């Protein structure tokens, strides 16, 4: 049986992880520890549902791009975003810390 961790993230208000310029290194390390524990419990993939983006814009903003790359670098496997009320592009990101890790951002 496949096991997938699914978590909620509201941009600007962290339910799972803080990203961006105000993130402290200790917070990133703590979230990495939490992700490692989830994988140790059997999670084969980590998916986040994120409430983000500017309403009615068909392209992601700079904040979305930064958060997405930060999450990819932390090892998140899939982001499913919602809020703009319009379709934004699907992207495949490559981690800057592990060239073998890729993340789908929908």
XYZ file of C-alpha atoms in Angstrom:
106
model
C 0.000 0.000 0.000
C 1.315 3.463 -0.917
C 1.300 6.099 1.799
C 1.207 9.809 1.016
C 1.390 12.641 3.525
C -1.036 15.432 2.627
C -0.738 18.721 4.483
C -2.244 22.213 4.275
C -0.250 25.414 3.882
C -1.694 28.897 3.738
C 0.842 31.298 2.253
C 1.766 33.810 4.906
C 0.298 31.705 7.734
C 2.195 28.481 8.221
C 0.330 25.256 8.905
C 3.266 23.080 7.924
C 6.315 25.142 7.090
C 7.563 28.724 7.029
C 9.295 29.839 3.867
C 10.616 33.111 2.649
C 12.905 35.773 3.928
C 11.754 35.577 7.570
C 12.444 31.853 7.870
C 14.937 30.994 10.566
C 17.417 28.197 9.902
C 16.152 26.376 13.012
C 12.592 26.370 11.631
C 13.769 24.804 8.371
C 15.725 22.173 10.277
C 12.714 21.417 12.496
C 10.452 20.958 9.475
C 13.057 18.703 7.876
C 13.045 16.592 11.054
C 9.219 16.411 10.876
C 9.338 15.361 7.212
C 11.972 12.723 7.948
C 9.781 11.352 10.757
C 6.787 11.182 8.414
C 8.839 9.276 5.859
C 10.102 6.953 8.599
C 6.449 6.230 9.438
C 5.876 5.159 5.839
C 5.058 8.302 3.837
C 6.346 7.665 0.317
C 5.498 11.136 -0.948
C 4.736 14.495 0.642
C 2.024 16.653 -0.945
C 1.006 20.127 0.146
C -2.238 21.934 -0.582
C -1.383 25.637 -0.618
C -3.746 28.597 -0.586
C -1.722 31.212 -2.445
C -1.433 33.459 -5.482
C -3.086 36.608 -6.725
C -6.721 36.328 -7.715
C -7.360 36.258 -11.460
C -3.663 36.242 -12.421
C -2.756 33.416 -14.791
C 0.921 33.406 -13.782
C 2.496 32.773 -10.372
C 3.882 35.755 -8.462
C 7.440 36.062 -7.124
C 6.425 34.865 -3.668
C 4.832 31.692 -5.074
C 7.980 30.953 -7.097
C 10.251 31.439 -4.069
C 8.096 29.354 -1.743
C 7.802 26.597 -4.361
C 11.575 26.406 -4.832
C 12.178 26.453 -1.057
C 9.712 23.591 -0.603
C 11.289 21.639 -3.456
C 14.699 22.098 -1.821
C 13.254 20.712 1.435
C 12.083 17.568 -0.356
C 8.358 18.170 -0.905
C 7.140 16.042 -3.829
C 3.941 17.777 -4.984
C 2.301 21.169 -4.437
C -1.341 21.647 -5.348
C -2.117 25.348 -5.229
C -5.407 27.124 -5.174
C -6.824 30.621 -4.751
C -6.361 32.586 -7.994
C -9.708 31.335 -9.441
C -7.953 30.824 -12.781
C -5.581 28.157 -14.080
C -1.892 28.814 -13.572
C 0.883 26.816 -15.270
C 2.022 23.394 -14.082
C 5.734 23.352 -13.354
C 8.371 20.736 -12.643
C 11.052 22.094 -10.328
C 14.470 20.631 -9.609
C 15.959 20.977 -6.145
C 18.981 23.254 -5.880
C 20.339 21.008 -3.114
C 19.685 17.598 -4.733
C 19.661 17.515 -8.529
C 17.877 14.144 -8.472
C 14.846 15.489 -6.572
C 12.040 16.970 -8.636
C 8.749 18.456 -7.498
C 5.499 18.928 -9.404
C 3.753 22.237 -8.762
C 0.126 22.321 -9.939
